[in-house]
mmCIF file of N, CA and C in Angstrom:
data_model
loop_
_atom_site.group_PDB
_atom_site.id
_atom_site.type_symbol
_atom_site.label_atom_id
_atom_site.label_comp_id
_atom_site.label_asym_id
_atom_site.label_seq_id
_atom_site.Cartn_x
_atom_site.Cartn_y
_atom_site.Cartn_z
ATOM 1 N N UNK A 98 211.451 219.483 135.865
ATOM 2 C CA UNK A 98 211.768 218.427 136.792
ATOM 3 C C UNK A 98 211.624 218.860 138.242
ATOM 4 N N UNK A 99 211.687 220.135 138.535
ATOM 5 C CA UNK A 99 211.675 220.560 139.931
ATOM 6 C C UNK A 99 210.258 220.823 140.421
ATOM 7 N N UNK A 100 209.477 221.590 139.694
ATOM 8 C CA UNK A 100 208.101 221.862 140.090
ATOM 9 C C UNK A 100 207.992 222.308 141.531
ATOM 10 N N UNK A 101 207.158 221.622 142.295
ATOM 11 C CA UNK A 101 206.923 221.964 143.697
ATOM 12 C C UNK A 101 207.844 221.198 144.654
ATOM 13 N N UNK A 102 208.786 220.441 144.111
ATOM 14 C CA UNK A 102 209.711 219.679 144.955
ATOM 15 C C UNK A 102 210.416 220.590 145.945
ATOM 16 N N UNK A 103 210.570 220.100 147.172
ATOM 17 C CA UNK A 103 211.295 220.840 148.195
ATOM 18 C C UNK A 103 210.442 221.787 149.013
ATOM 19 N N UNK A 104 209.259 222.150 148.523
ATOM 20 C CA UNK A 104 208.359 223.010 149.308
ATOM 21 C C UNK A 104 207.751 222.192 150.431
ATOM 22 N N UNK A 105 207.411 222.860 151.508
ATOM 23 C CA UNK A 105 206.786 222.173 152.636
ATOM 24 C C UNK A 105 205.281 222.060 152.500
ATOM 25 N N UNK A 106 204.657 222.984 151.765
ATOM 26 C CA UNK A 106 203.203 222.965 151.620
ATOM 27 C C UNK A 106 202.768 223.981 150.577
ATOM 28 N N UNK A 107 201.477 224.007 150.319
ATOM 29 C CA UNK A 107 200.831 225.010 149.472
ATOM 30 C C UNK A 107 199.635 225.544 150.242
ATOM 31 N N UNK A 108 199.339 226.807 150.060
ATOM 32 C CA UNK A 108 198.114 227.345 150.657
ATOM 33 C C UNK A 108 196.948 227.026 149.722
ATOM 34 N N UNK A 109 195.750 227.316 150.176
ATOM 35 C CA UNK A 109 194.557 227.072 149.357
ATOM 36 C C UNK A 109 194.520 227.945 148.110
ATOM 37 N N UNK A 110 195.288 229.024 148.092
ATOM 38 C CA UNK A 110 195.263 229.954 146.960
ATOM 39 C C UNK A 110 196.520 229.855 146.090
ATOM 40 N N UNK A 111 197.348 228.850 146.309
ATOM 41 C CA UNK A 111 198.579 228.691 145.536
ATOM 42 C C UNK A 111 198.514 227.455 144.658
ATOM 43 N N UNK A 112 199.339 227.462 143.634
ATOM 44 C CA UNK A 112 199.470 226.315 142.761
ATOM 45 C C UNK A 112 200.634 226.550 141.826
ATOM 46 N N UNK A 113 200.848 225.623 140.919
ATOM 47 C CA UNK A 113 201.894 225.779 139.913
ATOM 48 C C UNK A 113 201.274 225.509 138.553
ATOM 49 N N UNK A 114 201.610 226.356 137.597
ATOM 50 C CA UNK A 114 201.074 226.266 136.251
ATOM 51 C C UNK A 114 202.208 225.933 135.281
ATOM 52 N N UNK A 115 201.973 224.945 134.444
ATOM 53 C CA UNK A 115 202.928 224.551 133.397
ATOM 54 C C UNK A 115 202.219 224.759 132.059
ATOM 55 N N UNK A 116 202.833 225.528 131.158
ATOM 56 C CA UNK A 116 202.261 225.786 129.844
ATOM 57 C C UNK A 116 203.211 225.223 128.790
ATOM 58 N N UNK A 117 202.681 224.414 127.897
ATOM 59 C CA UNK A 117 203.477 223.794 126.843
ATOM 60 C C UNK A 117 203.199 224.493 125.515
ATOM 61 N N UNK A 118 204.224 224.597 124.662
ATOM 62 C CA UNK A 118 204.107 225.287 123.374
ATOM 63 C C UNK A 118 203.166 224.586 122.403
ATOM 64 N N UNK A 119 203.105 223.272 122.492
ATOM 65 C CA UNK A 119 202.224 222.510 121.608
ATOM 66 C C UNK A 119 201.687 221.304 122.390
ATOM 67 N N UNK A 120 200.584 220.724 121.935
ATOM 68 C CA UNK A 120 200.019 219.579 122.654
ATOM 69 C C UNK A 120 201.031 218.443 122.799
ATOM 70 N N UNK A 121 201.046 217.865 123.999
ATOM 71 C CA UNK A 121 202.010 216.823 124.326
ATOM 72 C C UNK A 121 201.424 215.899 125.385
ATOM 73 N N UNK A 122 202.068 214.776 125.600
ATOM 74 C CA UNK A 122 201.700 213.874 126.690
ATOM 75 C C UNK A 122 202.906 213.788 127.625
ATOM 76 N N UNK A 123 203.005 214.714 128.561
ATOM 77 C CA UNK A 123 204.144 214.721 129.483
ATOM 78 C C UNK A 123 203.957 213.711 130.614
ATOM 79 N N UNK A 124 205.045 213.387 131.277
ATOM 80 C CA UNK A 124 205.004 212.553 132.481
ATOM 81 C C UNK A 124 205.387 213.416 133.666
ATOM 82 N N UNK A 125 204.577 213.387 134.715
ATOM 83 C CA UNK A 125 204.875 214.108 135.944
ATOM 84 C C UNK A 125 205.152 213.083 137.036
ATOM 85 N N UNK A 126 206.057 213.421 137.937
ATOM 86 C CA UNK A 126 206.378 212.548 139.055
ATOM 87 C C UNK A 126 206.443 213.369 140.321
ATOM 88 N N UNK A 127 206.591 212.694 141.451
ATOM 89 C CA UNK A 127 206.530 213.363 142.750
ATOM 90 C C UNK A 127 207.888 213.417 143.444
ATOM 91 N N UNK A 128 208.970 213.352 142.680
ATOM 92 C CA UNK A 128 210.315 213.365 143.268
ATOM 93 C C UNK A 128 210.513 214.612 144.130
ATOM 94 N N UNK A 129 210.970 214.400 145.364
ATOM 95 C CA UNK A 129 211.277 215.505 146.263
ATOM 96 C C UNK A 129 210.061 216.162 146.891
ATOM 97 N N UNK A 130 208.875 215.637 146.617
ATOM 98 C CA UNK A 130 207.657 216.225 147.174
ATOM 99 C C UNK A 130 207.498 215.845 148.636
ATOM 100 N N UNK A 131 206.957 216.790 149.414
ATOM 101 C CA UNK A 131 206.747 216.572 150.843
ATOM 102 C C UNK A 131 205.269 216.494 151.207
ATOM 103 N N UNK A 132 204.397 216.652 150.219
ATOM 104 C CA UNK A 132 202.949 216.649 150.476
ATOM 105 C C UNK A 132 202.218 216.215 149.208
ATOM 106 N N UNK A 133 201.002 215.681 149.342
ATOM 107 C CA UNK A 133 200.234 215.266 148.163
ATOM 108 C C UNK A 133 199.650 216.471 147.429
ATOM 109 N N UNK A 134 199.369 216.280 146.148
ATOM 110 C CA UNK A 134 198.785 217.347 145.326
ATOM 111 C C UNK A 134 197.737 216.759 144.383
ATOM 112 N N UNK A 135 196.941 217.647 143.808
ATOM 113 C CA UNK A 135 196.063 217.306 142.687
ATOM 114 C C UNK A 135 196.770 217.777 141.423
ATOM 115 N N UNK A 136 196.786 216.936 140.406
ATOM 116 C CA UNK A 136 197.408 217.279 139.127
ATOM 117 C C UNK A 136 196.295 217.322 138.080
ATOM 118 N N UNK A 137 196.155 218.475 137.438
ATOM 119 C CA UNK A 137 195.066 218.691 136.484
ATOM 120 C C UNK A 137 195.658 218.975 135.106
ATOM 121 N N UNK A 138 195.359 218.116 134.148
ATOM 122 C CA UNK A 138 195.850 218.248 132.782
ATOM 123 C C UNK A 138 194.747 218.863 131.922
ATOM 124 N N UNK A 139 195.086 219.902 131.148
ATOM 125 C CA UNK A 139 194.105 220.594 130.305
ATOM 126 C C UNK A 139 194.568 220.706 128.860
ATOM 127 N N UNK A 140 193.606 220.777 127.966
ATOM 128 C CA UNK A 140 193.865 221.127 126.562
ATOM 129 C C UNK A 140 192.828 222.164 126.179
ATOM 130 N N UNK A 141 193.306 223.281 125.676
ATOM 131 C CA UNK A 141 192.423 224.389 125.298
ATOM 132 C C UNK A 141 191.499 224.774 126.463
ATOM 133 N N UNK A 142 192.057 224.793 127.674
ATOM 134 C CA UNK A 142 191.365 225.191 128.918
ATOM 135 C C UNK A 142 190.261 224.220 129.339
ATOM 136 N N UNK A 143 190.253 223.028 128.779
ATOM 137 C CA UNK A 143 189.279 222.009 129.139
ATOM 138 C C UNK A 143 190.004 220.868 129.853
ATOM 139 N N UNK A 144 189.471 220.422 130.985
ATOM 140 C CA UNK A 144 190.124 219.380 131.780
ATOM 141 C C UNK A 144 190.057 218.042 131.053
ATOM 142 N N UNK A 145 191.242 217.468 130.830
ATOM 143 C CA UNK A 145 191.371 216.178 130.161
ATOM 144 C C UNK A 145 191.478 215.055 131.197
ATOM 145 N N UNK A 146 192.336 215.252 132.195
ATOM 146 C CA UNK A 146 192.601 214.230 133.205
ATOM 147 C C UNK A 146 192.876 214.908 134.539
ATOM 148 N N UNK A 147 192.381 214.319 135.625
ATOM 149 C CA UNK A 147 192.679 214.803 136.972
ATOM 150 C C UNK A 147 193.206 213.632 137.801
ATOM 151 N N UNK A 148 194.337 213.860 138.467
ATOM 152 C CA UNK A 148 194.832 212.929 139.475
ATOM 153 C C UNK A 148 194.624 213.598 140.815
ATOM 154 N N UNK A 149 193.793 213.000 141.647
ATOM 155 C CA UNK A 149 193.486 213.565 142.961
ATOM 156 C C UNK A 149 194.387 212.940 144.019
ATOM 157 N N UNK A 150 194.892 213.797 144.902
ATOM 158 C CA UNK A 150 195.706 213.344 146.028
ATOM 159 C C UNK A 150 196.872 212.458 145.617
ATOM 160 N N UNK A 151 197.626 212.892 144.592
ATOM 161 C CA UNK A 151 198.833 212.162 144.203
ATOM 162 C C UNK A 151 199.776 212.189 145.408
ATOM 163 N N UNK A 152 200.125 211.020 145.949
ATOM 164 C CA UNK A 152 200.880 210.985 147.201
ATOM 165 C C UNK A 152 202.353 211.343 147.045
ATOM 166 N N UNK A 153 202.877 211.956 148.087
ATOM 167 C CA UNK A 153 204.319 212.227 148.152
ATOM 168 C C UNK A 153 205.023 210.900 148.423
ATOM 169 N N UNK A 154 206.266 210.752 147.955
ATOM 170 C CA UNK A 154 207.006 209.515 148.249
ATOM 171 C C UNK A 154 207.302 209.401 149.750
ATOM 172 N N UNK A 155 207.683 208.212 150.174
ATOM 173 C CA UNK A 155 207.995 207.963 151.584
ATOM 174 C C UNK A 155 209.106 208.879 152.095
ATOM 175 N N UNK A 156 210.067 209.196 151.232
ATOM 176 C CA UNK A 156 211.148 210.117 151.605
ATOM 177 C C UNK A 156 211.442 211.022 150.420
ATOM 178 N N UNK A 157 212.047 212.172 150.692
ATOM 179 C CA UNK A 157 212.329 213.127 149.615
ATOM 180 C C UNK A 157 213.484 212.664 148.726
ATOM 181 N N UNK A 158 214.211 211.626 149.132
ATOM 182 C CA UNK A 158 215.303 211.116 148.304
ATOM 183 C C UNK A 158 214.887 209.877 147.512
ATOM 184 N N UNK A 159 213.704 209.344 147.805
ATOM 185 C CA UNK A 159 213.204 208.178 147.093
ATOM 186 C C UNK A 159 212.953 208.529 145.626
ATOM 187 N N UNK A 160 213.384 207.658 144.745
ATOM 188 C CA UNK A 160 213.125 207.852 143.323
ATOM 189 C C UNK A 160 211.719 207.329 143.031
ATOM 190 N N UNK A 161 210.831 208.200 142.574
ATOM 191 C CA UNK A 161 209.447 207.777 142.328
ATOM 192 C C UNK A 161 209.353 206.716 141.238
ATOM 193 N N UNK A 162 208.395 205.823 141.415
ATOM 194 C CA UNK A 162 208.127 204.801 140.405
ATOM 195 C C UNK A 162 206.770 205.027 139.747
ATOM 196 N N UNK A 163 206.013 205.997 140.269
ATOM 197 C CA UNK A 163 204.707 206.320 139.696
ATOM 198 C C UNK A 163 204.831 207.592 138.861
ATOM 199 N N UNK A 164 204.309 207.538 137.653
ATOM 200 C CA UNK A 164 204.319 208.692 136.768
ATOM 201 C C UNK A 164 202.870 209.023 136.399
ATOM 202 N N UNK A 165 202.575 210.306 136.334
ATOM 203 C CA UNK A 165 201.229 210.774 136.047
ATOM 204 C C UNK A 165 201.205 211.378 134.653
ATOM 205 N N UNK A 166 200.337 210.828 133.789
ATOM 206 C CA UNK A 166 200.218 211.287 132.411
ATOM 207 C C UNK A 166 198.749 211.526 132.076
ATOM 208 N N UNK A 167 198.486 212.457 131.165
ATOM 209 C CA UNK A 167 197.104 212.664 130.720
ATOM 210 C C UNK A 167 196.679 211.529 129.797
ATOM 211 N N UNK A 168 195.371 211.411 129.624
ATOM 212 C CA UNK A 168 194.829 210.367 128.747
ATOM 213 C C UNK A 168 194.843 210.774 127.272
ATOM 214 N N UNK A 169 195.184 212.035 127.005
ATOM 215 C CA UNK A 169 195.260 212.568 125.638
ATOM 216 C C UNK A 169 196.247 213.741 125.665
ATOM 217 N N UNK A 170 196.714 214.208 124.508
ATOM 218 C CA UNK A 170 197.630 215.351 124.492
ATOM 219 C C UNK A 170 197.020 216.578 125.183
ATOM 220 N N UNK A 171 197.861 217.322 125.889
ATOM 221 C CA UNK A 171 197.424 218.503 126.638
ATOM 222 C C UNK A 171 198.365 219.669 126.342
ATOM 223 N N UNK A 172 197.974 220.868 126.767
ATOM 224 C CA UNK A 172 198.857 222.028 126.602
ATOM 225 C C UNK A 172 199.114 222.771 127.916
ATOM 226 N N UNK A 173 198.427 222.354 128.996
ATOM 227 C CA UNK A 173 198.575 223.033 130.279
ATOM 228 C C UNK A 173 198.419 222.029 131.414
ATOM 229 N N UNK A 174 199.172 222.235 132.488
ATOM 230 C CA UNK A 174 199.026 221.428 133.702
ATOM 231 C C UNK A 174 198.964 222.381 134.886
ATOM 232 N N UNK A 175 198.058 222.078 135.813
ATOM 233 C CA UNK A 175 197.957 222.843 137.052
ATOM 234 C C UNK A 175 198.151 221.871 138.212
ATOM 235 N N UNK A 176 199.049 222.217 139.127
ATOM 236 C CA UNK A 176 199.225 221.455 140.357
ATOM 237 C C UNK A 176 198.663 222.284 141.505
ATOM 238 N N UNK A 177 197.780 221.673 142.295
ATOM 239 C CA UNK A 177 197.121 222.349 143.410
ATOM 240 C C UNK A 177 197.246 221.510 144.673
ATOM 241 N N UNK A 178 196.970 222.142 145.802
ATOM 242 C CA UNK A 178 196.933 221.448 147.074
ATOM 243 C C UNK A 178 195.966 220.264 146.961
ATOM 244 N N UNK A 179 196.349 219.116 147.519
ATOM 245 C CA UNK A 179 195.484 217.942 147.478
ATOM 246 C C UNK A 179 194.104 218.291 148.021
ATOM 247 N N UNK A 180 193.090 217.861 147.316
ATOM 248 C CA UNK A 180 191.714 218.125 147.715
ATOM 249 C C UNK A 180 191.097 219.323 147.022
ATOM 250 N N UNK A 181 191.919 220.157 146.377
ATOM 251 C CA UNK A 181 191.402 221.366 145.721
ATOM 252 C C UNK A 181 190.436 221.022 144.588
ATOM 253 N N UNK A 182 190.718 219.957 143.843
ATOM 254 C CA UNK A 182 189.819 219.619 142.729
ATOM 255 C C UNK A 182 188.431 219.243 143.241
ATOM 256 N N UNK A 183 188.358 218.587 144.396
ATOM 257 C CA UNK A 183 187.052 218.286 144.993
ATOM 258 C C UNK A 183 186.422 219.546 145.586
ATOM 259 N N UNK A 184 187.241 220.358 146.255
ATOM 260 C CA UNK A 184 186.740 221.582 146.877
ATOM 261 C C UNK A 184 186.075 222.490 145.838
ATOM 262 N N UNK A 185 186.689 222.575 144.648
ATOM 263 C CA UNK A 185 186.163 223.428 143.590
ATOM 264 C C UNK A 185 185.270 222.667 142.614
ATOM 265 N N UNK A 186 184.976 221.398 142.943
ATOM 266 C CA UNK A 186 184.080 220.564 142.142
ATOM 267 C C UNK A 186 184.544 220.454 140.682
ATOM 268 N N UNK A 187 185.848 220.277 140.483
ATOM 269 C CA UNK A 187 186.409 220.152 139.138
ATOM 270 C C UNK A 187 186.229 218.722 138.639
ATOM 271 N N UNK A 188 185.821 218.599 137.389
ATOM 272 C CA UNK A 188 185.600 217.293 136.769
ATOM 273 C C UNK A 188 186.203 217.272 135.383
ATOM 274 N N UNK A 189 186.580 216.077 134.941
ATOM 275 C CA UNK A 189 187.070 215.925 133.567
ATOM 276 C C UNK A 189 185.975 216.395 132.617
ATOM 277 N N UNK A 190 186.357 217.182 131.622
ATOM 278 C CA UNK A 190 185.419 217.744 130.660
ATOM 279 C C UNK A 190 185.034 219.179 130.976
ATOM 280 N N UNK A 191 185.260 219.618 132.238
ATOM 281 C CA UNK A 191 184.970 221.013 132.608
ATOM 282 C C UNK A 191 185.923 221.961 131.894
ATOM 283 N N UNK A 192 185.443 223.166 131.598
ATOM 284 C CA UNK A 192 186.280 224.223 131.039
ATOM 285 C C UNK A 192 186.665 225.173 132.172
ATOM 286 N N UNK A 193 187.899 225.645 132.135
ATOM 287 C CA UNK A 193 188.387 226.594 133.135
ATOM 288 C C UNK A 193 188.757 227.907 132.481
ATOM 289 N N UNK A 194 188.570 228.975 133.211
ATOM 290 C CA UNK A 194 189.027 230.287 132.764
ATOM 291 C C UNK A 194 190.344 230.554 133.479
ATOM 292 N N UNK A 195 191.415 230.676 132.717
ATOM 293 C CA UNK A 195 192.738 230.917 133.302
ATOM 294 C C UNK A 195 193.102 232.376 133.099
ATOM 295 N N UNK A 196 193.298 233.082 134.190
ATOM 296 C CA UNK A 196 193.687 234.481 134.133
ATOM 297 C C UNK A 196 195.062 234.608 134.756
ATOM 298 N N UNK A 197 196.007 235.122 133.991
ATOM 299 C CA UNK A 197 197.377 235.269 134.492
ATOM 300 C C UNK A 197 197.680 236.709 134.832
#
């Protein structure tokens, strides 16, 4: 529920990674966010759904009414600075190499 909430920004080299134990269709929201982000949903390291420039709410106390979900079950989510998916030319169907 917390994710990137409360942060003021992300650098071009930062993001947040969510790994799920089994495929699921989670809902992500922007509660407490102060800046827009790209939300990338993956299954088996392949991009299923991308939300570009998901906007921050008008205020950090506003309860979001928009929820972001993948179009199919996923096992990983990456949140990046808004515009990163375009900068790196990421598209639905692309495979990513994730190194931790």
